[in-house]
Amino acid sequence: MTAIYKREVRAFFHSFIGWLYLAATLSLTGIYFTYFVMLYGEPSIAYVLQGVTFLFQFAVPILTMRSLAEDRKQKTDQLILTAPVSVSKIVFGKYLALLTVCAIPVLVIGIIPFMLSFYGDFQMGVSYTALFGFFLYGAFALAAGLFFSSLTESPVIAAILTFIVLFLGYLMTGIRSMISQTGNLVTDILSVFDMAGRFDAMLEGSLYVPSVIYYVSFAMLFLFCTIQSIQKRRYSVSSKGIKIGAYNIGILVLTTVLTVLVNVVAEKMPESVRSLDVTSNKLYTLTEETKTFLSGLSEDIRI
């Protein structure tokens, strides 16, 4: 796995793709930082990162489209698949290389709140929680792109499929609000595909645990699907091809259902566990004075 990881990282930075991603991410961050923090005095980088996430819709398809599709197109995947290493190690080696490229600008952006804290009351907890969510969002998107790259030998088709899925996930918050403002069965189902909304929940000063679970669980699901996709192709030429294919489909369905159930349960967790206040002045936490005042009320208050 280490050899594959090093090979992929070198491939990104021996070409323009890795450098282009770093330049685009940091440049866009600088533009939004100037607008929100320098001009309007926003005491965190949360909304800076919210603007930068739109870049994922275009950058992730470019980063991931060649990861597996190019190997399949050039027939070099046969060399990898016959190497003395498991398919899971191949997939995780490529995925960790993608995460490395994604993590570099995150580490650079992480210096900003620390530096600004010397010049005023900057919301460190809010900023780093948003940065953590930004990285998780990117990790989830990269896992999705890697999966679609495993489905085809055409990098262009892989990029288009990844873009469509990520773009719909980015718009899903607006689509759900157009269907219903109060929520119903349809919007509950669509919430599974609401990728950007999970990140938005981590921008207001709270560590929203269901969002963390969502990104991690679905990233692992996409990686698992990628492994199964390669395994299916590896055994498709054998006499066990049909049997292996049916087994893979059953496992994928079961894993997908379990992932959805985990996220449904996460949304039903108690509020005290579901959302953790990370603001410096605890804006979303009831103080003892408030609790004492409320306990002294003798009549209900209608708002």
Tab-separated table of C-alpha atoms in Angstrom:
chain	number	residue	atom	x	y	z
A	1	MET	CA	0.000	0.000	0.000
A	2	THR	CA	2.883	2.361	0.791
A	3	ALA	CA	4.340	1.927	-2.696
A	4	ILE	CA	0.984	2.707	-4.315
A	5	TYR	CA	0.521	5.731	-2.044
A	6	LYS	CA	3.948	7.162	-2.936
A	7	ARG	CA	3.372	6.488	-6.638
A	8	GLU	CA	0.049	8.341	-6.618
A	9	VAL	CA	1.366	11.327	-4.653
A	10	ARG	CA	4.309	11.669	-7.048
A	11	ALA	CA	1.920	11.445	-9.998
A	12	PHE	CA	-0.149	14.351	-8.655
A	13	PHE	CA	2.812	16.646	-8.121
A	14	HIS	CA	4.810	15.609	-11.187
A	15	SER	CA	1.859	16.863	-13.215
A	16	PHE	CA	-0.014	20.140	-12.996
A	17	ILE	CA	-3.155	18.623	-11.415
A	18	GLY	CA	-1.970	18.643	-7.800
A	19	TRP	CA	-0.433	22.099	-8.052
A	20	LEU	CA	-3.516	23.448	-9.828
A	21	TYR	CA	-5.751	22.178	-7.016
A	22	LEU	CA	-3.563	23.792	-4.353
A	23	ALA	CA	-3.412	27.083	-6.230
A	24	ALA	CA	-7.162	27.180	-6.923
A	25	THR	CA	-8.110	26.315	-3.330
A	26	LEU	CA	-5.765	28.804	-1.682
A	27	SER	CA	-6.550	31.568	-4.190
A	28	LEU	CA	-10.294	31.180	-3.702
A	29	THR	CA	-9.779	31.087	0.060
A	30	GLY	CA	-7.845	34.355	-0.158
A	31	ILE	CA	-10.641	36.029	-2.109
A	32	TYR	CA	-13.360	34.975	0.330
A	33	PHE	CA	-11.114	35.765	3.299
A	34	THR	CA	-10.636	39.315	2.040
A	35	TYR	CA	-14.374	39.737	1.576
A	36	PHE	CA	-15.746	38.184	4.782
A	37	VAL	CA	-12.968	38.724	7.331
A	38	MET	CA	-11.002	41.762	6.181
A	39	LEU	CA	-13.862	43.875	4.800
A	40	TYR	CA	-16.827	42.786	6.951
A	41	GLY	CA	-15.018	41.724	10.129
A	42	GLU	CA	-16.395	38.189	10.363
A	43	PRO	CA	-14.745	36.695	13.499
A	44	SER	CA	-14.274	33.231	11.966
A	45	ILE	CA	-13.390	31.578	8.666
A	46	ALA	CA	-16.586	29.503	8.593
A	47	TYR	CA	-18.239	31.418	5.757
A	48	VAL	CA	-14.931	31.643	3.919
A	49	LEU	CA	-14.882	27.850	3.749
A	50	GLN	CA	-18.555	27.708	2.829
A	51	GLY	CA	-17.743	29.645	-0.326
A	52	VAL	CA	-14.714	27.491	-1.139
A	53	THR	CA	-16.683	24.222	-0.985
A	54	PHE	CA	-18.175	25.036	-4.384
A	55	LEU	CA	-14.716	24.259	-5.772
A	56	PHE	CA	-15.175	20.588	-4.865
A	57	GLN	CA	-17.753	20.178	-7.638
A	58	PHE	CA	-15.053	20.879	-10.242
A	59	ALA	CA	-11.773	19.958	-8.537
A	60	VAL	CA	-12.699	16.518	-7.201
A	61	PRO	CA	-13.753	15.097	-10.602
A	62	ILE	CA	-10.412	16.236	-12.054
A	63	LEU	CA	-8.423	14.818	-9.144
A	64	THR	CA	-10.135	11.414	-9.136
A	65	MET	CA	-11.040	10.747	-12.776
A	66	ARG	CA	-7.692	9.123	-13.628
A	67	SER	CA	-7.168	7.244	-10.360
A	68	LEU	CA	-8.620	3.921	-11.517
A	69	ALA	CA	-10.123	4.660	-14.937
A	70	GLU	CA	-6.750	5.507	-16.496
A	71	ASP	CA	-5.191	2.282	-15.206
A	72	ARG	CA	-8.067	0.347	-16.686
A	73	LYS	CA	-7.821	2.190	-19.999
A	74	GLN	CA	-4.057	1.624	-20.298
A	75	LYS	CA	-4.413	-2.007	-19.073
A	76	THR	CA	-1.930	-1.292	-16.280
A	77	ASP	CA	-4.604	-2.298	-13.770
A	78	GLN	CA	-3.767	-5.920	-14.568
A	79	LEU	CA	-0.283	-5.386	-13.172
A	80	ILE	CA	-1.711	-3.914	-9.972
A	81	LEU	CA	-4.399	-6.572	-9.562
A	82	THR	CA	-1.874	-9.394	-9.964
A	83	ALA	CA	0.569	-7.810	-7.520
A	84	PRO	CA	0.990	-9.411	-4.070
A	85	VAL	CA	-1.265	-6.854	-2.397
A	86	SER	CA	-4.988	-6.955	-1.632
A	87	VAL	CA	-7.545	-4.886	-3.518
A	88	SER	CA	-8.419	-3.004	-0.331
A	89	LYS	CA	-4.791	-1.898	0.068
A	90	ILE	CA	-4.729	-0.724	-3.544
A	91	VAL	CA	-7.880	1.339	-3.035
A	92	PHE	CA	-6.788	2.775	0.308
A	93	GLY	CA	-3.342	3.613	-1.073
A	94	LYS	CA	-4.905	5.660	-3.861
A	95	TYR	CA	-7.434	7.210	-1.482
A	96	LEU	CA	-4.780	8.250	1.037
A	97	ALA	CA	-2.855	9.935	-1.769
A	98	LEU	CA	-5.980	11.910	-2.665
A	99	LEU	CA	-6.475	12.807	1.005
A	100	THR	CA	-2.891	14.061	1.163
A	101	VAL	CA	-3.518	16.459	-1.704
A	102	CYS	CA	-6.726	17.611	0.000
A	103	ALA	CA	-5.039	17.999	3.397
A	104	ILE	CA	-2.219	20.307	2.276
A	105	PRO	CA	-4.404	23.411	1.683
A	106	VAL	CA	-6.391	22.545	4.821
A	107	LEU	CA	-3.195	22.717	6.886
A	108	VAL	CA	-2.234	26.025	5.277
A	109	ILE	CA	-5.703	27.504	5.918
A	110	GLY	CA	-5.487	26.252	9.501
A	111	ILE	CA	-2.731	28.790	10.188
A	112	ILE	CA	-5.115	31.723	9.587
A	113	PRO	CA	-7.240	31.512	12.794
A	114	PHE	CA	-4.114	31.033	14.905
A	115	MET	CA	-2.475	34.141	13.441
A	116	LEU	CA	-5.613	36.304	13.709
A	117	SER	CA	-6.142	35.325	17.351
A	118	PHE	CA	-3.185	37.595	18.225
A	119	TYR	CA	-5.037	40.641	16.865
A	120	GLY	CA	-8.472	40.292	18.445
A	121	ASP	CA	-11.240	38.054	19.709
A	122	PHE	CA	-11.336	35.476	16.920
A	123	GLN	CA	-13.657	32.463	17.117
A	124	MET	CA	-11.070	29.685	17.160
A	125	GLY	CA	-13.516	26.885	17.976
A	126	VAL	CA	-15.932	27.903	15.237
A	127	SER	CA	-13.118	28.265	12.687
A	128	TYR	CA	-11.465	24.925	13.354
A	129	THR	CA	-14.797	23.116	13.530
A	130	ALA	CA	-15.653	24.540	10.104
A	131	LEU	CA	-12.203	23.555	8.825
A	132	PHE	CA	-12.722	20.029	10.164
A	133	GLY	CA	-16.067	19.860	8.365
A	134	PHE	CA	-14.430	21.201	5.196
A	135	PHE	CA	-11.874	18.390	5.265
A	136	LEU	CA	-14.559	15.757	5.915
A	137	TYR	CA	-16.628	17.097	3.026
A	138	GLY	CA	-13.586	16.860	0.760
A	139	ALA	CA	-12.755	13.344	1.989
A	140	PHE	CA	-16.316	12.230	1.287
A	141	ALA	CA	-16.270	13.791	-2.208
A	142	LEU	CA	-12.928	12.136	-3.027
A	143	ALA	CA	-14.272	8.716	-1.995
A	144	ALA	CA	-17.265	9.229	-4.282
A	145	GLY	CA	-15.007	10.263	-7.164
A	146	LEU	CA	-12.766	7.230	-6.643
A	147	PHE	CA	-15.805	4.954	-6.822
A	148	PHE	CA	-17.025	6.404	-10.113
A	149	SER	CA	-13.490	6.137	-11.498
A	150	SER	CA	-13.640	2.388	-10.817
A	151	LEU	CA	-16.805	1.945	-12.891
A	152	THR	CA	-15.403	2.932	-16.278
A	153	GLU	CA	-12.221	3.017	-18.317
A	154	SER	CA	-12.972	6.545	-19.524
A	155	PRO	CA	-11.631	9.319	-17.248
A	156	VAL	CA	-14.015	11.799	-18.897
A	157	ILE	CA	-17.090	9.694	-18.074
A	158	ALA	CA	-15.811	9.218	-14.512
A	159	ALA	CA	-15.396	12.994	-14.149
A	160	ILE	CA	-18.894	13.687	-15.512
A	161	LEU	CA	-20.542	11.152	-13.186
A	162	THR	CA	-18.684	12.559	-10.187
A	163	PHE	CA	-19.617	16.123	-11.098
A	164	ILE	CA	-23.312	15.262	-11.505
A	165	VAL	CA	-23.520	13.509	-8.129
A	166	LEU	CA	-21.582	16.200	-6.237
A	167	PHE	CA	-23.467	19.033	-7.914
A	168	LEU	CA	-26.855	17.509	-7.083
A	169	GLY	CA	-25.686	16.980	-3.498
A	170	TYR	CA	-24.593	20.613	-3.376
A	171	LEU	CA	-28.036	21.791	-4.568
A	172	MET	CA	-30.064	19.345	-2.488
A	173	THR	CA	-30.637	21.790	0.383
A	174	GLY	CA	-32.410	24.173	-1.996
A	175	ILE	CA	-34.288	21.353	-3.703
A	176	ARG	CA	-35.622	20.100	-0.363
A	177	SER	CA	-36.767	23.585	0.676
A	178	MET	CA	-38.570	23.986	-2.648
A	179	ILE	CA	-40.504	20.759	-2.083
A	180	SER	CA	-41.469	21.432	1.527
A	181	GLN	CA	-40.470	23.854	4.282
A	182	THR	CA	-41.781	21.650	7.095
A	183	GLY	CA	-40.461	18.280	5.999
A	184	ASN	CA	-42.158	15.092	4.826
A	185	LEU	CA	-41.272	11.603	3.627
A	186	VAL	CA	-39.884	12.869	0.317
A	187	THR	CA	-37.618	15.474	1.934
A	188	ASP	CA	-36.499	12.922	4.528
A	189	ILE	CA	-35.396	10.604	1.722
A	190	LEU	CA	-33.701	13.443	-0.146
A	191	SER	CA	-31.845	14.424	3.019
A	192	VAL	CA	-29.667	11.350	2.494
A	193	PHE	CA	-28.244	13.090	-0.595
A	194	ASP	CA	-27.882	16.511	1.084
A	195	MET	CA	-24.087	16.796	1.140
A	196	ALA	CA	-23.611	20.541	1.494
A	197	GLY	CA	-26.323	20.874	4.147
A	198	ARG	CA	-24.311	18.634	6.472
A	199	PHE	CA	-21.403	21.030	6.185
A	200	ASP	CA	-23.608	24.098	6.696
A	201	ALA	CA	-24.715	22.607	10.037
A	202	MET	CA	-21.109	22.929	11.261
A	203	LEU	CA	-20.731	26.625	10.456
A	204	GLU	CA	-22.860	28.275	13.139
A	205	GLY	CA	-20.695	27.422	16.117
A	206	SER	CA	-21.545	23.832	16.929
A	207	LEU	CA	-19.883	20.513	16.189
A	208	TYR	CA	-22.814	18.684	14.618
A	209	VAL	CA	-22.081	15.009	15.298
A	210	PRO	CA	-24.542	13.592	12.696
A	211	SER	CA	-22.635	15.499	10.001
A	212	VAL	CA	-19.373	13.866	11.073
A	213	ILE	CA	-21.032	10.450	11.061
A	214	TYR	CA	-22.580	11.161	7.646
A	215	TYR	CA	-19.315	12.082	5.920
A	216	VAL	CA	-17.275	9.289	7.511
A	217	SER	CA	-19.888	6.557	6.978
A	218	PHE	CA	-20.632	7.440	3.355
A	219	ALA	CA	-16.937	7.853	2.548
A	220	MET	CA	-16.360	4.340	3.880
A	221	LEU	CA	-19.391	3.116	1.915
A	222	PHE	CA	-17.993	4.528	-1.345
A	223	LEU	CA	-14.589	2.984	-0.637
A	224	PHE	CA	-16.238	-0.367	0.085
A	225	CYS	CA	-18.207	-0.097	-3.177
A	226	THR	CA	-14.967	0.685	-5.006
A	227	ILE	CA	-13.333	-2.461	-3.614
A	228	GLN	CA	-16.352	-4.567	-4.579
A	229	SER	CA	-16.371	-3.062	-8.065
A	230	ILE	CA	-12.745	-4.090	-8.634
A	231	GLN	CA	-13.291	-7.499	-7.062
A	232	LYS	CA	-16.240	-8.124	-9.369
A	233	ARG	CA	-14.120	-7.287	-12.422
A	234	ARG	CA	-11.277	-9.476	-11.159
A	235	TYR	CA	-13.504	-12.560	-10.970
A	236	SER	CA	-15.782	-11.794	-13.919
A	237	VAL	CA	-13.738	-14.005	-16.247
A	238	SER	CA	-13.861	-17.029	-13.957
A	239	SER	CA	-16.541	-19.693	-13.711
A	240	LYS	CA	-17.555	-18.119	-10.427
A	241	GLY	CA	-18.328	-14.795	-12.097
A	242	ILE	CA	-22.111	-14.942	-11.746
A	243	LYS	CA	-21.935	-16.221	-8.192
A	244	ILE	CA	-19.433	-13.539	-7.184
A	245	GLY	CA	-21.521	-10.850	-8.881
A	246	ALA	CA	-24.693	-11.833	-7.020
A	247	TYR	CA	-22.765	-11.964	-3.755
A	248	ASN	CA	-21.302	-8.494	-4.352
A	249	ILE	CA	-24.700	-6.978	-5.129
A	250	GLY	CA	-26.187	-8.455	-1.960
A	251	ILE	CA	-23.329	-7.159	0.165
A	252	LEU	CA	-23.571	-3.690	-1.392
A	253	VAL	CA	-27.314	-3.453	-0.779
A	254	LEU	CA	-26.922	-4.585	2.830
A	255	THR	CA	-24.045	-2.176	3.473
A	256	THR	CA	-25.943	0.738	1.938
A	257	VAL	CA	-29.022	0.036	4.056
A	258	LEU	CA	-26.913	-0.177	7.217
A	259	THR	CA	-25.183	3.118	6.380
A	260	VAL	CA	-28.526	4.867	5.897
A	261	LEU	CA	-29.867	3.410	9.161
A	262	VAL	CA	-26.774	4.590	11.053
A	263	ASN	CA	-27.373	8.128	9.818
A	264	VAL	CA	-31.093	7.990	10.644
A	265	VAL	CA	-30.246	6.923	14.201
A	266	ALA	CA	-27.598	9.680	14.419
A	267	GLU	CA	-30.225	12.310	13.604
A	268	LYS	CA	-32.392	11.022	16.475
A	269	MET	CA	-29.702	11.361	19.130
A	270	PRO	CA	-30.408	13.638	22.125
A	271	GLU	CA	-29.653	17.309	21.510
A	272	SER	CA	-26.981	17.357	24.222
A	273	VAL	CA	-25.020	14.716	22.300
A	274	ARG	CA	-26.011	15.647	18.759
A	275	SER	CA	-24.663	19.214	18.841
A	276	LEU	CA	-21.657	20.419	20.841
A	277	ASP	CA	-21.206	24.158	21.430
A	278	VAL	CA	-17.755	25.317	20.271
A	279	THR	CA	-18.231	29.105	20.497
A	280	SER	CA	-15.841	30.964	22.810
A	281	ASN	CA	-18.692	32.581	24.781
A	282	LYS	CA	-20.966	29.481	24.704
A	283	LEU	CA	-23.787	31.096	22.737
A	284	TYR	CA	-25.723	27.845	22.424
A	285	THR	CA	-25.340	26.652	26.006
A	286	LEU	CA	-27.806	27.476	28.780
A	287	THR	CA	-25.999	29.078	31.727
A	288	GLU	CA	-26.794	28.335	35.353
A	289	GLU	CA	-28.356	31.799	35.673
A	290	THR	CA	-30.744	31.034	32.812
A	291	LYS	CA	-31.684	27.675	34.302
A	292	THR	CA	-32.319	29.315	37.690
A	293	PHE	CA	-34.479	32.003	36.100
A	294	LEU	CA	-36.516	29.464	34.143
A	295	SER	CA	-37.055	27.264	37.180
A	296	GLY	CA	-38.591	30.236	39.000
A	297	LEU	CA	-41.324	30.811	36.389
A	298	SER	CA	-44.790	29.936	37.651
A	299	GLU	CA	-46.652	30.359	34.330
A	300	ASP	CA	-46.078	29.060	30.832
A	301	ILE	CA	-44.626	31.455	28.296
A	302	ARG	CA	-46.059	31.366	24.790
A	303	ILE	CA	-43.802	32.555	21.959
